[in-house]
Short mmCIF file of C-alpha atoms in Angstrom, two decimals:
data_model
loop_
_atom_site.label_atom_id
_atom_site.label_comp_id
_atom_site.label_asym_id
_atom_site.label_seq_id
_atom_site.Cartn_x
_atom_site.Cartn_y
_atom_site.Cartn_z
CA UNK A 1 16.94 -5.66 4.80
CA UNK A 2 15.82 -8.65 6.88
CA UNK A 3 12.24 -9.16 8.08
CA UNK A 4 13.25 -8.63 11.71
CA UNK A 5 15.07 -5.44 10.82
CA UNK A 6 12.05 -4.17 8.91
CA UNK A 7 9.70 -4.89 11.79
CA UNK A 8 12.04 -3.24 14.30
CA UNK A 9 12.32 -0.19 12.07
CA UNK A 10 8.54 0.19 11.84
CA UNK A 11 8.04 -0.20 15.59
CA UNK A 12 10.81 2.22 16.54
CA UNK A 13 9.63 4.87 14.10
CA UNK A 14 6.08 4.51 15.41
CA UNK A 15 7.19 5.34 18.94
CA UNK A 16 10.79 5.10 20.15
CA UNK A 17 11.24 2.87 23.19
CA UNK A 18 11.79 4.41 26.58
CA UNK A 19 12.95 1.07 28.00
CA UNK A 20 16.63 0.06 27.49
CA UNK A 21 17.03 -2.39 24.62
CA UNK A 22 18.75 -4.96 26.84
CA UNK A 23 16.17 -4.76 29.66
CA UNK A 24 14.63 -8.04 30.75
CA UNK A 25 10.83 -8.29 30.29
CA UNK A 26 8.84 -7.92 33.48
CA UNK A 27 6.05 -10.23 34.63
CA UNK A 28 3.36 -8.20 32.87
CA UNK A 29 5.18 -8.34 29.54
CA UNK A 30 5.76 -12.08 29.87
CA UNK A 31 2.10 -12.66 30.68
CA UNK A 32 1.08 -10.54 27.69
CA UNK A 33 3.41 -12.52 25.42
CA UNK A 34 2.01 -15.82 26.64
CA UNK A 35 -1.57 -14.63 26.18
CA UNK A 36 -0.91 -13.49 22.62
CA UNK A 37 0.60 -16.89 21.83
CA UNK A 38 -2.40 -18.65 23.34
CA UNK A 39 -4.82 -16.56 21.29
CA UNK A 40 -3.54 -18.25 18.10
CA UNK A 41 -3.43 -15.03 16.14
CA UNK A 42 0.13 -15.80 15.08
CA UNK A 43 0.12 -16.84 11.42
CA UNK A 44 1.27 -20.11 9.91
CA UNK A 45 3.44 -18.11 7.58
CA UNK A 46 4.76 -16.00 10.39
CA UNK A 47 7.38 -14.14 8.43
CA UNK A 48 5.08 -12.81 5.72
CA UNK A 49 2.17 -11.98 7.98
CA UNK A 50 4.31 -10.27 10.58
CA UNK A 51 5.73 -7.87 8.00
CA UNK A 52 2.30 -7.34 6.44
CA UNK A 53 0.74 -6.51 9.80
CA UNK A 54 3.52 -4.12 10.71
CA UNK A 55 3.37 -2.30 7.40
CA UNK A 56 -0.39 -2.14 7.06
CA UNK A 57 -1.09 -1.24 10.68
CA UNK A 58 2.08 0.59 11.64
CA UNK A 59 0.47 2.61 14.40
CA UNK A 60 -1.21 -0.31 16.11
CA UNK A 61 2.11 -1.35 17.63
CA UNK A 62 2.91 2.07 19.10
CA UNK A 63 4.58 2.66 22.48
CA UNK A 64 6.81 -0.42 21.95
CA UNK A 65 6.03 -1.57 25.48
CA UNK A 66 2.76 -3.42 24.87
CA UNK A 67 0.07 -3.22 22.19
CA UNK A 68 -2.59 -5.86 22.68
CA UNK A 69 -5.21 -7.49 20.47
CA UNK A 70 -8.35 -9.03 22.06
CA UNK A 71 -12.29 -8.51 22.33
CA UNK A 72 -15.30 -8.39 24.91
CA UNK A 73 -18.85 -9.61 25.71
CA UNK A 74 -21.44 -6.93 24.87
CA UNK A 75 -23.14 -7.17 28.24
CA UNK A 76 -20.08 -6.41 30.38
CA UNK A 77 -17.76 -3.46 30.91
CA UNK A 78 -14.34 -3.47 32.55
CA UNK A 79 -12.83 -0.44 34.25
CA UNK A 80 -9.90 0.98 32.32
CA UNK A 81 -10.90 -0.46 28.95
CA UNK A 82 -13.44 0.73 26.36
CA UNK A 83 -17.09 -0.05 26.87
CA UNK A 84 -18.23 -2.87 24.60
CA UNK A 85 -20.60 -2.18 21.75
CA UNK A 86 -24.24 -2.76 22.62
CA UNK A 87 -26.09 -4.91 20.08
CA UNK A 88 -29.82 -5.04 19.55
CA UNK A 89 -30.56 -8.67 18.87
CA UNK A 90 -32.30 -9.03 15.53
CA UNK A 91 -32.13 -11.68 12.82
CA UNK A 92 -29.96 -14.74 12.35
CA UNK A 93 -26.50 -15.22 10.88
CA UNK A 94 -28.03 -16.20 7.56
CA UNK A 95 -30.12 -13.00 7.65
CA UNK A 96 -26.99 -10.87 8.19
CA UNK A 97 -25.16 -12.58 5.33
CA UNK A 98 -28.16 -12.41 2.99
CA UNK A 99 -28.78 -8.72 3.72
CA UNK A 100 -25.08 -7.95 3.21
CA UNK A 101 -25.02 -9.81 -0.10
CA UNK A 102 -27.99 -7.73 -1.28
CA UNK A 103 -26.23 -4.48 -0.40
CA UNK A 104 -23.00 -5.69 -1.99
CA UNK A 105 -24.70 -6.00 -5.37
CA UNK A 106 -25.42 -2.26 -5.50
CA UNK A 107 -22.47 -0.61 -3.73
CA UNK A 108 -19.73 -0.19 -6.35
CA UNK A 109 -16.17 0.72 -5.31
CA UNK A 110 -13.60 -0.62 -5.53
CA UNK A 111 -14.08 -2.34 -8.88
CA UNK A 112 -10.77 -4.19 -8.42
CA UNK A 113 -8.84 -5.13 -5.28
CA UNK A 114 -6.53 -2.31 -4.20
CA UNK A 115 -3.06 -2.49 -2.67
CA UNK A 116 -4.06 0.24 -0.27
CA UNK A 117 -5.79 0.34 3.12
CA UNK A 118 -6.96 2.96 5.61
CA UNK A 119 -7.42 1.73 9.16
CA UNK A 120 -8.56 3.18 12.47
CA UNK A 121 -7.30 1.23 15.47
CA UNK A 122 -7.07 1.33 19.25
CA UNK A 123 -4.39 -0.09 21.49
CA UNK A 124 -3.75 -0.25 25.21
CA UNK A 125 -0.21 0.96 25.82
CA UNK A 126 1.85 0.52 28.99
CA UNK A 127 5.25 2.02 29.72
CA UNK A 128 7.39 -0.59 31.42
CA UNK A 129 9.61 1.83 33.32
CA UNK A 130 6.90 4.04 34.82
CA UNK A 131 3.87 1.78 34.84
CA UNK A 132 1.90 4.56 33.11
CA UNK A 133 -0.88 3.38 30.81
CA UNK A 134 -2.93 5.11 28.16
CA UNK A 135 -5.39 4.36 25.42
CA UNK A 136 -3.85 5.26 22.06
CA UNK A 137 -6.22 5.47 19.08
CA UNK A 138 -4.58 5.84 15.69
CA UNK A 139 -5.32 6.13 12.00
CA UNK A 140 -3.01 4.48 9.50
CA UNK A 141 -2.73 4.36 5.75
CA UNK A 142 -0.67 1.86 3.80
CA UNK A 143 -0.15 1.76 0.06
CA UNK A 144 2.10 -0.67 -1.76
CA UNK A 145 2.82 -1.57 -5.35
CA UNK A 146 3.46 -4.65 -7.44
CA UNK A 147 7.20 -3.97 -7.31
CA UNK A 148 6.90 -4.36 -3.49
CA UNK A 149 7.58 -0.72 -2.74
CA UNK A 150 5.22 1.21 -0.52
CA UNK A 151 4.52 3.84 2.14
CA UNK A 152 2.98 3.53 5.60
CA UNK A 153 1.72 6.56 7.51
CA UNK A 154 0.42 6.55 11.08
CA UNK A 155 -1.47 9.48 12.60
CA UNK A 156 -2.14 9.58 16.32
CA UNK A 157 -5.62 9.94 17.63
CA UNK A 158 -6.25 11.86 20.84
CA UNK A 159 -5.01 9.57 23.67
CA UNK A 160 -6.83 9.28 26.96
CA UNK A 161 -6.47 7.80 30.42
CA UNK A 162 -7.91 4.26 30.57
CA UNK A 163 -9.49 5.22 33.90
CA UNK A 164 -11.46 8.03 32.23
CA UNK A 165 -14.97 6.59 32.35
CA UNK A 166 -16.43 9.20 29.99
CA UNK A 167 -13.76 8.69 27.33
CA UNK A 168 -14.00 4.91 27.65
CA UNK A 169 -17.76 5.11 27.33
CA UNK A 170 -17.49 6.80 23.95
CA UNK A 171 -14.27 5.11 22.74
CA UNK A 172 -14.36 7.38 19.72
CA UNK A 173 -11.27 7.73 17.55
CA UNK A 174 -10.51 11.40 16.89
CA UNK A 175 -7.46 12.41 14.86
CA UNK A 176 -4.93 14.70 16.55
CA UNK A 177 -3.25 15.44 13.23
CA UNK A 178 0.10 14.36 14.74
CA UNK A 179 2.17 12.08 12.50
CA UNK A 180 3.39 9.16 14.62
CA UNK A 181 5.46 7.52 11.89
CA UNK A 182 6.13 7.54 8.18
CA UNK A 183 7.86 4.50 6.70
CA UNK A 184 8.88 4.01 3.07
CA UNK A 185 9.59 0.64 1.47
CA UNK A 186 11.96 0.57 -1.50
CA UNK A 187 11.15 -1.73 -4.44
CA UNK A 188 11.44 -5.35 -3.30
CA UNK A 189 11.58 -4.42 0.38
CA UNK A 190 7.98 -5.16 1.36
CA UNK A 191 7.09 -8.84 1.71
CA UNK A 192 3.69 -10.40 1.16
CA UNK A 193 2.40 -13.89 0.34
CA UNK A 194 0.11 -12.49 -2.40
CA UNK A 195 1.47 -10.01 -4.94
CA UNK A 196 -0.95 -10.42 -7.86
CA UNK A 197 -4.48 -9.06 -7.41
CA UNK A 198 -6.76 -11.90 -6.22
CA UNK A 199 -9.86 -12.89 -8.17
CA UNK A 200 -13.50 -12.63 -7.07
CA UNK A 201 -14.54 -16.29 -7.13
CA UNK A 202 -15.04 -18.35 -3.98
CA UNK A 203 -11.97 -20.42 -4.91
CA UNK A 204 -9.88 -17.28 -5.43
CA UNK A 205 -10.90 -15.90 -2.03
CA UNK A 206 -10.14 -19.23 -0.34
CA UNK A 207 -6.69 -19.22 -1.94
CA UNK A 208 -6.10 -15.64 -0.77
CA UNK A 209 -7.07 -16.44 2.83
CA UNK A 210 -5.04 -19.65 2.70
CA UNK A 211 -1.95 -17.68 1.72
CA UNK A 212 -2.46 -15.63 4.88
CA UNK A 213 -2.65 -18.67 7.14
CA UNK A 214 -6.20 -20.03 6.89
CA UNK A 215 -6.24 -23.87 7.01
CA UNK A 216 -8.02 -25.99 4.41
CA UNK A 217 -10.95 -26.79 6.74
CA UNK A 218 -11.20 -23.59 8.77
CA UNK A 219 -13.36 -22.60 11.69
CA UNK A 220 -15.10 -19.24 11.44
CA UNK A 221 -12.49 -17.83 13.85
CA UNK A 222 -9.67 -18.98 11.55
CA UNK A 223 -11.37 -17.35 8.56
CA UNK A 224 -11.62 -14.07 10.45
CA UNK A 225 -8.01 -14.31 11.66
CA UNK A 226 -6.72 -14.68 8.10
CA UNK A 227 -9.07 -11.96 6.86
CA UNK A 228 -7.70 -9.50 9.42
CA UNK A 229 -4.21 -10.04 7.98
CA UNK A 230 -5.49 -9.64 4.41
CA UNK A 231 -7.16 -6.37 5.37
CA UNK A 232 -3.77 -5.09 6.52
CA UNK A 233 -2.68 -5.11 2.87
CA UNK A 234 -5.69 -5.22 0.55
CA UNK A 235 -8.97 -3.39 0.09
CA UNK A 236 -11.20 -6.07 -1.42
CA UNK A 237 -14.07 -5.84 -3.88
CA UNK A 238 -17.72 -6.31 -2.95
CA UNK A 239 -17.76 -9.76 -4.56
CA UNK A 240 -14.79 -10.77 -2.41
CA UNK A 241 -16.52 -9.51 0.74
CA UNK A 242 -19.57 -11.58 -0.18
CA UNK A 243 -17.40 -14.68 -0.65
CA UNK A 244 -15.79 -14.15 2.77
CA UNK A 245 -19.15 -13.80 4.52
CA UNK A 246 -20.43 -16.95 2.84
CA UNK A 247 -17.32 -18.82 3.96
CA UNK A 248 -17.71 -17.60 7.55
CA UNK A 249 -21.30 -18.81 7.61
CA UNK A 250 -20.38 -22.18 6.09
CA UNK A 251 -17.44 -22.75 8.44
CA UNK A 252 -19.64 -23.05 11.52
CA UNK A 253 -19.31 -21.57 14.98
CA UNK A 254 -20.23 -17.97 14.10
CA UNK A 255 -22.99 -16.24 16.07
CA UNK A 256 -25.23 -13.34 15.03
CA UNK A 257 -25.12 -10.47 17.53
CA UNK A 258 -27.66 -8.12 15.98
CA UNK A 259 -27.30 -4.44 15.14
CA UNK A 260 -25.18 -1.69 16.68
CA UNK A 261 -23.17 1.45 15.88
CA UNK A 262 -19.39 1.23 15.53
CA UNK A 263 -16.75 3.58 16.98
CA UNK A 264 -17.02 5.85 13.93
CA UNK A 265 -20.81 6.15 14.16
CA UNK A 266 -21.64 3.71 11.34
CA UNK A 267 -24.61 1.32 11.59
CA UNK A 268 -23.36 -2.28 11.63
CA UNK A 269 -24.41 -5.88 12.21
CA UNK A 270 -22.20 -8.01 14.42
CA UNK A 271 -20.94 -11.57 13.91
CA UNK A 272 -19.08 -13.21 16.81
CA UNK A 273 -16.47 -15.96 16.42
CA UNK A 274 -14.66 -17.73 19.29
CA UNK A 275 -11.09 -18.98 19.47
CA UNK A 276 -10.72 -22.75 19.82
CA UNK A 277 -9.34 -22.40 23.36
CA UNK A 278 -12.12 -20.05 24.44
CA UNK A 279 -9.66 -17.34 25.49
CA UNK A 280 -10.92 -14.59 23.16
CA UNK A 281 -13.77 -13.73 20.85
CA UNK A 282 -13.72 -11.58 17.72
CA UNK A 283 -16.74 -9.50 16.73
CA UNK A 284 -16.80 -8.86 12.99
CA UNK A 285 -18.74 -5.73 12.03
CA UNK A 286 -20.68 -5.64 8.75
CA UNK A 287 -21.97 -2.32 7.43
CA UNK A 288 -25.74 -2.11 7.19
CA UNK A 289 -25.34 0.54 4.48
CA UNK A 290 -22.88 -1.21 2.16
CA UNK A 291 -22.73 -4.86 3.23
CA UNK A 292 -18.94 -4.60 3.53
CA UNK A 293 -16.93 -5.85 6.50
CA UNK A 294 -15.84 -2.62 8.18
CA UNK A 295 -14.44 -3.55 11.59
CA UNK A 296 -13.39 -6.10 14.18
CA UNK A 297 -13.24 -6.00 17.98
CA UNK A 298 -11.60 -8.50 20.28
CA UNK A 299 -12.68 -9.43 23.82
CA UNK A 300 -10.84 -11.37 26.50
CA UNK A 301 -13.16 -14.13 27.71
CA UNK A 302 -10.94 -15.59 30.44
CA UNK A 303 -8.79 -13.79 32.98
CA UNK A 304 -5.24 -14.25 31.70
CA UNK A 305 -3.33 -12.48 34.45
CA UNK A 306 -3.04 -9.31 32.37
CA UNK A 307 -6.65 -8.44 31.56
CA UNK A 308 -9.81 -9.68 33.28
CA UNK A 309 -12.59 -11.50 31.49
CA UNK A 310 -14.74 -9.08 29.53
CA UNK A 311 -11.98 -6.59 28.72
CA UNK A 312 -12.03 -4.95 25.29
CA UNK A 313 -8.35 -4.63 24.44
CA UNK A 314 -8.31 -3.97 20.71
CA UNK A 315 -10.46 -2.82 17.86
CA UNK A 316 -9.76 -1.80 14.29
CA UNK A 317 -12.00 -0.37 11.58
CA UNK A 318 -11.68 -0.35 7.79
CA UNK A 319 -13.26 1.47 4.84
CA UNK A 320 -12.29 4.75 6.50
CA UNK A 321 -13.14 7.89 4.48
CA UNK A 322 -9.97 9.67 3.36
CA UNK A 323 -11.01 12.97 4.97
CA UNK A 324 -11.14 11.28 8.41
CA UNK A 325 -7.47 10.26 8.31
CA UNK A 326 -5.92 13.72 8.64
#
C-alpha cells in the first residue's frame, strides 16, 4: 500500500468526508493550506513524517475538512478559539532545564524507549459544505512493532461550539468513549525513519531528531518541530528528554514563560519557540512533577486570513495516563 493510500485510509476512517471527493477547495481551505506551508511544519523527509503523524495522531486530522496546527500569546484571547494558558513568570530558561534535569534523575519509567504513544489533542474542524465549525478534542493511542506492524485508535472527546465562551475558557479534554477510528497496520506497512530503539546519549538524540527532519544546526523551533514528530511514534526515556531540553537551550531563541497548568490539570513550565518567519509560536510544556516534556501548544502570531493573531488553533499533550484514554 502506498504512502498516499495509507494516509487517505487513516483520514477517511477517522471521519468520512461530507464534501465530494472531486470538489474544488474553497478560499478558506486554500488559505489554510498556504498558512500550513508557511509555518514550516512540513518535514524534510515528508513521506516518512507524514505517515508517522497520521498513524501516531490519527484523530488529530478528523473531519477531513480542516484540522489546523498553530499556537497563541498568553496575554490574549480570541473569540471562537481556546483561551491561552496563563503563565506565572518565574525563573529563566536555564532554571527550567536544570529543574527538569533534577526531576528526570528520579522519575523512572520508561526504562527504554517505547514504540507506543498516548496523545490528547485538540483541533478546529470546519465543514466545507455547511460552514459549521466545532472544536474536536480527541485521545489517540498508537502502538507499533519492529516488524512495522501496528494499531492506531482514536477516541473522540466531547466536542463543543467554538463560540461557547465557557467551554473555550476551560478547554478541557474529556473523553466521550466514542471510537472515532481504529486502524491496523500489517507487518511492513507502517513507515518510519527510525526503526531501532534510539540511544540515550546526546549524539543519539541528535541523530533521532535529524532523522525526523531537524537540520544539523537547528533553531530551537526546528528542534521542537522534529520532536513533535518523534513523539507521534516514540515514548522516550528520561535521559532522552534531558538531552532534548539541553539541545533546545543550546540552540538559542527559546524563551522561558514561567509556570502554569495544562489542559489536563498538570503543573507545567512553559518554553516558547518562534518560527523563523514569525507566523507562529510553539509553547513546549515541561512537567514540574517529572521533568518530562508533556505538551505543546501553537499560537498564530500574524493574521493569515484564516485565523487572527493570537488564536490558539492546536494543542497536544503526551504522557497521558492509560485510564484517561477510555
